[in-house]
Short mmCIF file of C-alpha atoms in Angstrom, two decimals:
data_model
loop_
_atom_site.label_atom_id
_atom_site.label_comp_id
_atom_site.label_asym_id
_atom_site.label_seq_id
_atom_site.Cartn_x
_atom_site.Cartn_y
_atom_site.Cartn_z
CA MET A 1 153.02 58.30 162.88
CA ILE A 2 150.10 57.49 160.90
CA ILE A 3 151.58 53.96 160.03
CA LEU A 4 153.20 53.42 164.04
CA LEU A 5 149.14 54.16 165.06
CA LEU A 6 147.92 51.62 162.80
CA LEU A 7 150.31 48.90 164.38
CA SER A 8 148.62 49.32 167.43
CA VAL A 9 145.68 50.14 166.43
CA LEU A 10 144.94 47.47 163.72
CA ILE A 11 141.56 45.55 164.69
CA SER A 12 139.61 42.25 163.34
CA LEU A 13 135.91 43.57 162.85
CA THR A 14 133.43 40.96 162.52
CA LEU A 15 132.54 39.14 159.32
CA SER A 16 128.81 40.11 159.04
CA ASP A 17 126.40 42.37 158.01
CA ASP A 18 124.63 41.61 161.15
CA VAL A 19 123.70 44.94 163.50
CA PRO A 20 121.51 44.11 166.72
CA LYS A 21 118.06 45.00 167.40
CA PRO A 22 117.90 48.47 169.68
CA THR A 23 118.40 48.31 173.76
CA GLY A 24 116.33 51.19 173.88
CA ILE A 25 113.73 53.17 171.22
CA PHE A 26 113.23 56.93 172.55
CA GLN A 27 110.76 59.81 171.54
CA TYR A 28 112.89 63.02 173.01
CA SER A 29 111.10 65.94 173.24
CA GLN A 30 112.09 68.31 170.69
CA LYS A 31 112.03 72.13 170.60
CA VAL A 32 110.74 72.94 167.25
CA ASP A 33 112.33 76.50 166.71
CA HIS A 34 115.46 76.88 168.12
CA TYR A 35 115.76 80.03 167.26
CA SER A 36 113.40 82.46 167.84
CA TYR A 37 111.64 83.90 170.76
CA SER A 38 107.91 83.79 169.21
CA PRO A 39 105.07 81.18 170.28
CA GLU A 40 106.23 79.13 168.35
CA ALA A 41 109.27 78.88 169.75
CA SER A 42 107.80 77.42 172.88
CA GLN A 43 106.27 74.45 170.91
CA THR A 44 107.84 70.36 170.89
CA PHE A 45 107.64 67.46 169.10
CA SER A 46 108.52 64.28 169.93
CA GLN A 47 112.50 63.44 168.19
CA ARG A 48 112.92 59.48 168.14
CA LEU A 49 116.35 57.74 168.86
CA PHE A 50 117.71 54.80 168.68
CA GLU A 51 119.85 52.75 171.80
CA TYR A 52 122.63 50.97 171.90
CA ASN A 53 124.61 50.44 175.34
CA LYS A 54 125.49 47.21 175.10
CA HIS A 55 129.33 47.88 174.83
CA TRP A 56 128.97 50.79 176.95
CA ASP A 57 131.89 50.99 179.37
CA CYS A 58 130.46 52.69 182.30
CA GLY A 59 132.99 51.49 184.56
CA PRO A 60 133.27 50.62 188.07
CA ASN A 61 135.73 53.06 188.95
CA GLY A 62 134.04 56.23 187.73
CA THR A 63 135.57 55.79 184.15
CA VAL A 64 132.55 55.83 181.27
CA GLY A 65 133.34 55.26 178.10
CA PRO A 66 131.97 58.39 174.64
CA LEU A 67 129.18 57.91 173.20
CA PHE A 68 129.24 57.17 169.62
CA VAL A 69 126.21 59.01 167.99
CA TYR A 70 125.16 58.50 164.00
CA THR A 71 123.67 62.07 162.59
CA GLY A 72 120.54 61.09 160.92
CA ASN A 73 119.58 61.37 156.79
CA GLU A 74 116.94 62.18 155.20
CA GLY A 75 115.26 58.61 156.07
CA PRO A 76 113.66 56.58 158.60
CA LEU A 77 116.21 55.75 161.26
CA GLU A 78 116.31 52.31 160.39
CA SER A 79 117.49 52.75 157.68
CA PHE A 80 120.99 53.78 158.14
CA TYR A 81 121.10 52.10 162.27
CA TYR A 82 120.44 48.61 160.11
CA ASN A 83 123.59 49.45 157.66
CA THR A 84 126.23 51.48 160.16
CA GLY A 85 127.45 48.50 160.97
CA PHE A 86 131.35 49.93 161.65
CA MET A 87 129.99 51.62 164.87
CA PHE A 88 128.72 48.45 166.25
CA GLU A 89 132.12 46.56 165.55
CA ILE A 90 134.62 49.20 166.78
CA ALA A 91 132.10 50.13 170.15
CA PRO A 92 133.77 47.86 172.06
CA ALA A 93 137.38 48.90 171.53
CA PHE A 94 135.58 52.11 173.08
CA GLY A 95 133.45 50.85 175.25
CA ALA A 96 130.81 53.09 173.20
CA LEU A 97 127.49 54.39 173.84
CA ILE A 98 125.60 54.05 170.71
CA LEU A 99 123.59 56.49 169.55
CA PHE A 100 121.91 57.19 166.74
CA VAL A 101 119.48 60.71 166.24
CA GLU A 102 117.28 60.98 164.03
CA HIS A 103 116.23 63.66 161.22
CA ARG A 104 114.09 65.96 161.25
CA TYR A 105 110.91 65.65 159.18
CA TYR A 106 112.11 62.36 157.92
CA GLY A 107 110.80 58.73 159.53
CA GLU A 108 108.90 59.40 162.00
CA SER A 109 110.14 62.96 163.52
CA LEU A 110 108.14 65.32 162.08
CA PRO A 111 106.53 68.45 164.42
CA PHE A 112 103.67 68.28 163.29
CA GLY A 113 102.10 65.47 162.06
CA SER A 114 100.92 64.67 158.60
CA GLU A 115 100.40 68.46 158.22
CA SER A 116 104.54 68.81 158.48
CA PHE A 117 104.87 68.28 154.78
CA SER A 118 102.47 72.00 154.03
CA ASN A 119 104.31 74.34 153.32
CA ASP A 120 103.86 76.23 155.39
CA GLY A 121 104.75 73.40 157.63
CA LEU A 122 108.37 72.61 156.28
CA ARG A 123 109.18 76.08 157.26
CA TYR A 124 111.44 74.49 160.21
CA LEU A 125 113.12 72.65 157.94
CA SER A 126 117.18 72.36 157.74
CA SER A 127 120.28 71.74 158.42
CA THR A 128 120.99 74.04 160.81
CA GLN A 129 117.97 73.19 162.66
CA ALA A 130 118.49 69.69 162.57
CA THR A 131 122.98 70.45 163.57
CA ALA A 132 120.74 71.77 167.37
CA ASP A 133 118.73 68.84 167.56
CA PHE A 134 121.39 66.55 167.52
CA ALA A 135 123.62 69.30 169.56
CA GLU A 136 120.75 69.82 171.96
CA VAL A 137 120.23 66.04 172.66
CA ILE A 138 124.23 65.40 172.85
CA ASN A 139 124.30 67.91 175.63
CA HIS A 140 121.32 66.37 177.13
CA TYR A 141 123.37 61.99 177.20
CA LYS A 142 126.34 64.30 178.49
CA LYS A 143 125.12 65.81 181.49
CA SER A 144 122.12 62.72 181.82
CA LYS A 145 125.16 60.06 181.57
CA ASN A 146 128.44 61.99 182.80
CA ILE A 147 129.76 61.45 179.28
CA THR A 148 133.34 63.33 178.49
CA GLN A 149 134.07 61.91 174.62
CA VAL A 150 131.75 61.88 171.49
CA VAL A 151 132.04 61.34 168.46
CA SER A 152 129.83 61.40 165.74
CA PHE A 153 129.20 59.61 162.30
CA GLY A 154 127.79 60.48 159.32
CA GLY A 155 127.55 58.98 155.48
CA SER A 156 126.63 61.01 152.63
CA TYR A 157 124.65 64.12 153.36
CA GLY A 158 124.54 62.41 157.36
CA GLY A 159 128.31 62.83 157.00
CA MET A 160 127.98 66.50 155.89
CA LEU A 161 125.69 66.66 159.45
CA THR A 162 127.78 65.23 161.27
CA ALA A 163 131.25 67.64 159.38
CA TRP A 164 129.35 70.86 161.35
CA MET A 165 129.21 69.25 163.81
CA ARG A 166 132.56 69.13 164.78
CA LEU A 167 132.22 72.53 163.46
CA ARG A 168 129.59 74.30 165.00
CA TYR A 169 129.21 72.38 168.24
CA PRO A 170 132.94 71.60 169.06
CA GLN A 171 132.71 72.00 172.27
CA LEU A 172 129.64 69.08 172.26
CA VAL A 173 131.72 66.92 169.26
CA ASP A 174 135.68 65.56 169.38
CA VAL A 175 135.89 64.45 166.77
CA ALA A 176 133.81 63.48 163.25
CA LEU A 177 133.98 61.03 160.40
CA ALA A 178 132.14 62.55 157.61
CA ALA A 179 131.94 59.36 154.60
CA SER A 180 131.33 60.00 151.51
CA ALA A 181 130.19 64.26 152.77
CA PRO A 182 129.87 66.31 149.21
CA LEU A 183 130.64 69.64 150.84
CA PRO A 184 132.79 71.34 148.67
CA MET A 185 129.95 69.90 145.44
CA MET A 186 127.37 71.73 147.16
CA ALA A 187 128.95 74.73 148.63
CA ARG A 188 130.24 75.02 145.13
CA THR A 189 133.16 76.98 146.49
CA ALA A 190 135.73 74.34 144.35
CA LYS A 191 135.32 73.55 141.06
CA PRO A 192 135.13 69.16 140.96
CA LYS A 193 138.20 67.89 138.89
CA GLN A 194 136.07 65.86 137.89
CA ALA A 195 131.97 65.95 136.56
CA PHE A 196 129.14 63.53 138.75
CA PHE A 197 127.91 61.57 135.85
CA GLU A 198 131.36 61.21 134.13
CA ILE A 199 132.31 59.30 137.01
CA VAL A 200 129.14 57.33 136.66
CA THR A 201 130.11 56.51 133.09
CA GLU A 202 133.64 55.57 134.46
CA ASP A 203 132.31 53.14 136.44
CA PHE A 204 129.99 51.27 133.88
CA LYS A 205 133.33 51.30 131.52
CA ALA A 206 135.61 49.91 133.83
CA ALA A 207 133.47 46.91 134.11
CA ASP A 208 133.22 46.60 130.33
CA GLU A 209 134.81 49.33 127.87
CA ARG A 210 131.15 48.28 125.59
CA CYS A 211 128.91 49.32 127.81
CA PRO A 212 128.91 53.26 128.34
CA ASP A 213 128.66 53.26 124.30
CA ILE A 214 125.38 51.13 124.37
CA VAL A 215 123.70 53.49 126.88
CA ARG A 216 124.04 56.56 125.13
CA LYS A 217 123.00 54.60 121.80
CA GLY A 218 120.35 53.41 124.10
CA PHE A 219 119.15 56.51 125.05
CA SER A 220 119.53 57.96 121.62
CA GLN A 221 117.16 55.14 120.61
CA LEU A 222 114.43 56.19 122.52
CA TYR A 223 115.14 59.91 121.69
CA ASN A 224 114.48 58.72 118.21
CA ILE A 225 111.33 56.27 117.86
CA VAL A 226 109.41 58.88 120.05
CA LYS A 227 108.97 60.41 116.92
CA THR A 228 107.33 57.70 114.68
CA PRO A 229 104.59 56.57 114.79
CA GLY A 230 103.26 53.77 116.66
CA TYR A 231 106.03 54.45 119.04
CA GLN A 232 103.72 54.49 121.98
CA ALA A 233 103.76 50.29 121.78
CA SER A 234 107.16 49.87 121.49
CA VAL A 235 108.31 52.19 124.53
CA THR A 236 106.01 50.23 126.46
CA ASP A 237 107.05 46.80 125.53
CA THR A 238 110.92 47.82 125.88
CA PHE A 239 111.40 49.26 129.11
CA LYS A 240 107.79 46.77 130.26
CA LEU A 241 105.99 49.96 131.50
CA CYS A 242 102.83 49.31 133.40
CA LYS A 243 100.79 51.90 131.59
CA THR A 244 100.84 52.56 127.92
CA PHE A 245 103.20 55.63 127.41
CA ASP A 246 102.93 58.36 126.00
CA VAL A 247 105.54 61.51 124.93
CA SER A 248 104.24 63.81 127.88
CA GLN A 249 106.16 60.77 129.69
CA PHE A 250 109.31 61.42 127.68
CA ASN A 251 112.00 63.17 130.44
CA HIS A 252 110.41 61.04 132.76
CA LEU A 253 111.51 57.71 131.37
CA VAL A 254 114.98 58.78 130.78
CA GLY A 255 115.25 60.47 134.31
CA TRP A 256 113.84 56.78 135.64
CA ALA A 257 116.38 54.97 133.63
CA ARG A 258 119.22 57.59 134.90
CA ASN A 259 118.12 57.22 138.37
CA ALA A 260 119.22 53.63 138.00
CA MET A 261 122.55 53.18 136.90
CA LEU A 262 123.25 56.54 139.16
CA MET A 263 121.54 54.11 142.36
CA MET A 264 123.88 51.48 140.66
CA ALA A 265 127.09 53.73 140.61
CA MET A 266 126.56 55.00 144.20
CA VAL A 267 125.71 51.80 146.27
CA ASP A 268 128.46 49.63 144.09
CA TYR A 269 129.28 47.29 147.17
CA PRO A 270 130.93 43.89 146.97
CA TYR A 271 128.00 41.95 147.91
CA PRO A 272 124.86 41.67 147.54
CA ALA A 273 122.77 44.26 149.77
CA SER A 274 119.42 46.44 150.70
CA PHE A 275 119.96 49.90 151.51
CA MET A 276 119.08 51.40 148.24
CA GLY A 277 117.41 48.49 146.83
CA GLU A 278 117.69 45.09 146.80
CA LEU A 279 120.89 44.38 144.58
CA PRO A 280 123.62 41.38 143.66
CA ALA A 281 126.81 41.74 144.11
CA TRP A 282 129.00 44.54 142.22
CA PRO A 283 125.20 45.92 140.71
CA VAL A 284 127.52 47.82 138.07
CA LYS A 285 128.90 44.70 137.11
CA HIS A 286 125.63 42.74 136.81
CA SER A 287 124.39 45.72 135.19
CA CYS A 288 126.58 45.97 132.30
CA LYS A 289 126.95 42.12 132.52
CA MET A 290 123.12 42.06 131.28
CA MET A 291 122.96 44.37 129.00
CA LEU A 292 125.87 43.10 126.47
CA GLU A 293 123.70 39.85 127.22
CA GLU A 294 120.79 41.83 125.87
CA MET A 295 122.88 43.18 122.49
CA GLU A 296 124.21 39.27 121.95
CA THR A 297 119.53 38.15 121.64
CA SER A 298 117.97 41.33 120.47
CA GLY A 299 121.39 43.86 119.30
CA ASN A 300 118.87 46.21 120.70
CA GLU A 301 120.44 49.55 122.79
CA MET A 302 117.37 50.81 123.92
CA ARG A 303 116.52 47.34 125.07
CA ALA A 304 119.71 46.52 126.81
CA LEU A 305 118.91 49.87 128.72
CA ALA A 306 116.29 48.86 129.63
CA VAL A 307 117.07 45.63 130.62
CA GLY A 308 120.13 47.62 132.39
CA ALA A 309 118.11 49.86 134.34
CA GLY A 310 115.84 48.06 135.67
CA LEU A 311 118.15 45.58 137.98
CA LEU A 312 117.65 48.53 140.85
CA TYR A 313 113.82 48.59 140.79
CA ASN A 314 113.30 44.68 139.99
CA GLY A 315 116.62 43.62 142.67
CA THR A 316 117.89 40.53 142.65
CA ASP A 317 114.75 38.75 142.42
CA GLY A 318 113.11 39.57 138.95
CA THR A 319 109.99 39.20 139.93
CA LYS A 320 108.28 42.07 138.12
CA SER A 321 106.15 41.74 135.96
CA CYS A 322 106.05 45.63 134.98
CA PHE A 323 107.27 49.13 135.90
CA ASN A 324 105.84 52.22 137.08
CA ILE A 325 108.57 54.78 136.75
CA TYR A 326 106.27 57.15 138.95
CA GLU A 327 106.13 55.46 141.67
CA ASP A 328 110.14 54.04 141.48
CA PHE A 329 111.62 58.12 140.86
CA ILE A 330 110.41 60.98 141.67
CA GLU A 331 111.76 63.91 139.42
CA CYS A 332 112.92 66.96 141.99
CA ALA A 333 114.65 69.90 142.49
CA ASP A 334 117.75 67.10 142.94
CA ILE A 335 118.69 66.13 139.56
CA THR A 336 119.69 62.81 141.17
CA GLY A 337 117.33 62.12 142.82
CA CYS A 338 114.61 62.53 145.68
CA GLY A 339 113.52 59.09 146.47
CA THR A 340 110.32 57.95 146.91
CA GLY A 341 107.33 58.25 149.62
CA PRO A 342 106.95 61.59 151.94
CA GLU A 343 110.52 62.12 152.31
CA ALA A 344 110.70 62.84 148.68
CA LYS A 345 109.20 65.93 149.42
CA ALA A 346 111.28 66.71 152.36
CA TRP A 347 114.72 66.68 150.38
CA ASP A 348 112.95 68.97 147.34
CA PHE A 349 112.49 71.23 150.01
CA GLN A 350 115.43 71.30 151.33
CA CYS A 351 117.26 71.28 147.69
CA CYS A 352 115.25 74.40 147.10
CA THR A 353 116.33 75.87 149.88
CA GLU A 354 120.34 74.94 151.07
CA PHE A 355 121.93 73.09 148.94
CA GLN A 356 122.33 72.65 145.39
CA LEU A 357 124.15 69.55 144.49
CA ALA A 358 125.28 67.30 141.41
CA THR A 359 126.28 69.70 138.00
CA PRO A 360 123.65 67.50 135.22
CA SER A 361 125.13 65.64 132.53
CA THR A 362 126.77 66.97 128.71
CA ASN A 363 126.03 63.30 126.55
CA VAL A 364 130.22 64.88 126.36
CA THR A 365 132.24 63.38 128.92
CA ASP A 366 129.52 61.32 130.39
CA MET A 367 126.29 58.42 129.15
CA PHE A 368 123.97 59.79 129.37
CA PRO A 369 121.39 62.55 127.58
CA PRO A 370 121.86 66.35 128.24
CA LEU A 371 119.85 67.66 131.45
CA GLU A 372 119.99 71.12 131.49
CA TRP A 373 119.86 72.66 135.03
CA ASN A 374 120.65 75.42 136.85
CA LEU A 375 119.61 78.44 138.72
CA ASP A 376 117.43 79.94 137.12
CA ILE A 377 115.40 76.94 136.50
CA ALA A 378 115.53 75.97 140.24
CA SER A 379 114.20 79.29 141.07
CA LYS A 380 111.63 78.67 139.05
CA TYR A 381 110.59 75.52 139.59
CA CYS A 382 111.07 76.04 143.37
CA GLU A 383 108.81 79.37 143.13
CA ALA A 384 105.63 76.88 141.99
CA ASN A 385 106.86 74.09 144.55
CA TYR A 386 107.27 75.77 148.14
CA LYS A 387 107.05 79.69 147.30
CA VAL A 388 111.74 79.48 148.07
CA SER A 389 113.98 80.30 146.12
CA PRO A 390 117.79 78.33 146.44
CA ASP A 391 120.47 80.98 147.75
CA PRO A 392 123.93 79.99 146.30
CA VAL A 393 126.12 82.17 148.97
CA ASP A 394 123.84 80.61 152.05
CA ALA A 395 125.92 77.29 152.77
CA SER A 396 129.23 79.35 152.03
CA LEU A 397 128.63 81.84 154.56
CA ASN A 398 127.07 79.39 157.18
CA TYR A 399 129.15 76.07 157.12
CA TRP A 400 132.23 76.61 156.18
CA SER A 401 132.59 76.15 152.35
CA ALA A 402 135.37 74.15 151.48
CA ASP A 403 138.01 75.78 153.30
CA PHE A 404 138.24 73.86 156.26
CA SER A 405 141.61 75.10 157.05
CA ALA A 406 140.82 76.27 161.21
CA ALA A 407 139.15 72.90 161.84
CA SER A 408 140.49 70.45 163.87
CA ASN A 409 139.64 66.52 164.15
CA ILE A 410 138.23 65.69 161.17
CA ILE A 411 138.48 62.85 159.30
CA PHE A 412 136.78 62.72 154.90
CA SER A 413 136.45 59.26 153.78
CA ASN A 414 135.88 59.36 149.57
CA GLY A 415 135.52 55.65 147.81
CA LEU A 416 136.33 56.31 143.96
CA LEU A 417 133.55 54.40 142.52
CA ASP A 418 130.79 56.89 144.47
CA PRO A 419 130.52 59.46 142.20
CA TRP A 420 129.81 62.00 145.28
CA HIS A 421 133.81 61.55 146.13
CA ALA A 422 133.64 64.54 143.14
CA GLY A 423 132.63 66.70 146.21
CA GLY A 424 134.19 65.49 148.72
CA VAL A 425 137.64 67.04 150.50
CA LEU A 426 140.35 64.59 148.86
CA GLU A 427 142.88 66.32 150.24
CA ASP A 428 144.71 66.48 153.96
CA VAL A 429 143.58 69.97 154.72
CA ASN A 430 145.55 70.20 157.65
CA PRO A 431 147.19 67.02 160.43
CA THR A 432 143.94 66.77 161.81
CA VAL A 433 141.96 67.46 159.32
CA LYS A 434 142.53 64.05 157.56
CA ALA A 435 141.71 62.61 154.00
CA ILE A 436 140.96 59.07 153.36
CA ILE A 437 140.23 57.60 149.62
CA ILE A 438 139.48 53.91 149.52
CA ALA A 439 139.97 53.38 145.84
CA GLU A 440 137.23 50.75 145.20
CA GLY A 441 134.90 51.82 148.03
CA ALA A 442 130.90 53.10 146.99
CA HIS A 443 129.12 55.42 149.09
CA HIS A 444 129.80 55.34 152.71
CA LEU A 445 130.95 51.57 152.56
CA ASP A 446 133.62 51.72 155.11
CA LEU A 447 130.43 52.62 157.68
CA ARG A 448 129.36 49.01 156.81
CA GLY A 449 130.26 46.03 158.19
CA SER A 450 132.44 44.17 157.28
CA ASN A 451 132.41 41.97 154.66
CA LYS A 452 134.18 38.72 154.01
CA ASP A 453 134.12 39.72 150.07
CA ASP A 454 135.10 43.66 151.33
CA PRO A 455 138.83 44.77 149.35
CA MET A 456 141.93 45.80 151.08
CA SER A 457 140.83 50.02 150.37
CA VAL A 458 138.23 49.43 153.27
CA ILE A 459 139.98 47.58 155.57
CA LEU A 460 142.81 49.99 155.25
CA ALA A 461 140.87 53.01 155.23
CA ARG A 462 138.89 51.74 158.35
CA ASN A 463 141.31 50.93 159.92
CA GLN A 464 142.79 54.01 159.35
CA GLU A 465 140.12 55.49 161.15
CA VAL A 466 139.64 53.62 164.11
CA ALA A 467 143.35 54.80 164.48
CA LEU A 468 142.83 58.66 164.27
CA ILE A 469 139.16 58.26 166.55
CA ALA A 470 141.82 57.06 169.45
CA GLU A 471 144.78 58.89 169.13
CA TRP A 472 142.04 61.87 169.11
CA LEU A 473 140.56 60.79 171.77
CA GLY A 474 143.68 60.58 174.05
CA GLN A 475 142.57 56.48 174.38
CA LYS A 476 144.38 53.11 173.21
CA ALA A 477 141.71 51.30 171.85
CA THR A 478 144.17 47.92 171.92
CA ASP A 479 143.17 48.55 175.88
CA ASN A 480 140.15 46.86 175.52
CA PHE A 481 140.59 44.19 172.96
CA THR A 482 140.62 40.47 174.93
CA GLU A 483 144.30 37.94 174.01
CA ASP A 484 141.39 36.06 171.37
CA ASP A 485 140.75 39.89 169.92
CA SER A 486 144.04 40.29 169.45
CA ALA A 487 144.66 36.57 167.47
CA ASN A 488 142.17 38.15 165.22
CA LEU A 489 144.10 41.07 164.35
CA VAL A 490 144.12 41.85 160.53
CA HIS A 491 147.65 41.86 159.85
CA PHE A 492 149.22 42.82 156.71
#
C-alpha cells in the first residue's frame, strides 16, 4: 500500500534552504488561563503568529485548502519558522495555508512581560496550557476561513506538542507529523534500548573510532589536572577561557564540553546550518577531525577535547578569541541543556514541573564523566529555584505515555544519528500511527528544507510523509502538480 502511494505521490522538493518571509505577522489575543474561572482567567496576552498564504487554495469553487500549523517550541518563533522548509515545499501540492504559532513564555509571547519569568509569573507555563493555546488559534482559523482540514507539524518538544494536539483535540487536528519527539522517554514508561549519551558516543565513533577514547581521556586529564598546583593557568589556556579558571567552575566546564558534543550529534546535518550555532556540514565528523589533528600536534587529549568542543561555540568562522562558558552554557534541570537567554529559565521550569528527559551519562557505555541526576536531586534543585517538584506520574496520566494504540493519523519520525531517538516511537503502533526511521538523519532533519546534500534516507522519509498526509486527508497531492512539476519528480 505504502509503496504504491510513494510511486503516485513522489514529489520533487526545491533544492533550497530558503524560506520566504511571512506574508503576515499577527498578534492573537490569547487566554492566560484556560482551566479556571478565577478573575485571572479573563486576562489575555498577545500570542505571536506567522502566516504564509501564497500557496493557499481558497478556490473559486468554494474549495479551501488545509491549514498546515506548526506548534511552536521552547524558543522564539523565528528559529523554527526559518528552519522548517519542508512545510513550505509541500504546501503547493496541498494548496495549504501555513501558520506558525509561538509557544507561550517564549519569544515575544509573554503573558506578563518581563515579570513572566518570576516564580509567580511562571505558574501558567505548561504544555497543557500551550496545547490549549494552539487549539484556540486553530479553532479560530477553521471558523474564520472555512478550513475543514488541519495538519499539525512539530519537531522535538514541538513534535511532542503536535502529537498531543492530535491526541487531545482530534476534532481540530486531522493529521500530525511529530519529528524527533521523545514521548516514551519523557513519560518514563519504556526503557530505551540505548541511552542518550551512548548514542552521542556512537556518533563520534562512527566518525572515527579513535575519537571517543580521546574525549574520555580528555575529561580524565581535566579531572586529574585540577588536583595539581598551577592548574588555573593550564586549564584557562587549554580551553581558551575568557576568565581565569577556578576549581569552583569545574562542573560547569565539564557541562560546557559535554553539551557541545551532544548538540553537535543532535544537529549533525549533511550541510552547513545555523539552527543551534554556526556549524559546518557533518559537525560530528568535523569536530572529530579537529581532535585528531590536535592529537598529531600536541599529543594532549585535554587540548583535543577543548578544540573539539569549541567548534559548537566558535562556529565556522572561528573568530572567538576566548570562551565565556557561563554565557555559552547554562546548567539547569535538563541535563542536555536549556539553551541561553530568558528561554532557558522557561524550559528549566518546565523540566522542573513536567519533563524528566535524558538518562545521565555513566562513563561505561558512553565517553562522558559519570553524571548523577535523579528525581531526588531534581526535586531539591527545583524546590530551591522555583518552589516546585517534578511529578513523574503526571506525564503518563495526561499524555497517553507510550501507549498510542488507540490513536490515529500520527507520523513519528526519528533519525538514528539523533540521540533523542532513544526515547522515540520507533515501530508502527497500528496502521495509522506510523514510525519512519531515517538512518542518516539528525534532529528532525526531515522538517528542514531539501538540500542537494540530503542523504537518500531523508528523501525517502519525506516522500513517505507526504504520501501518508495525502492518504489521511483523502487528497491526491499529485493532482496539484503542473506538468513542469511532474518532470522534476524524484524517482528510484
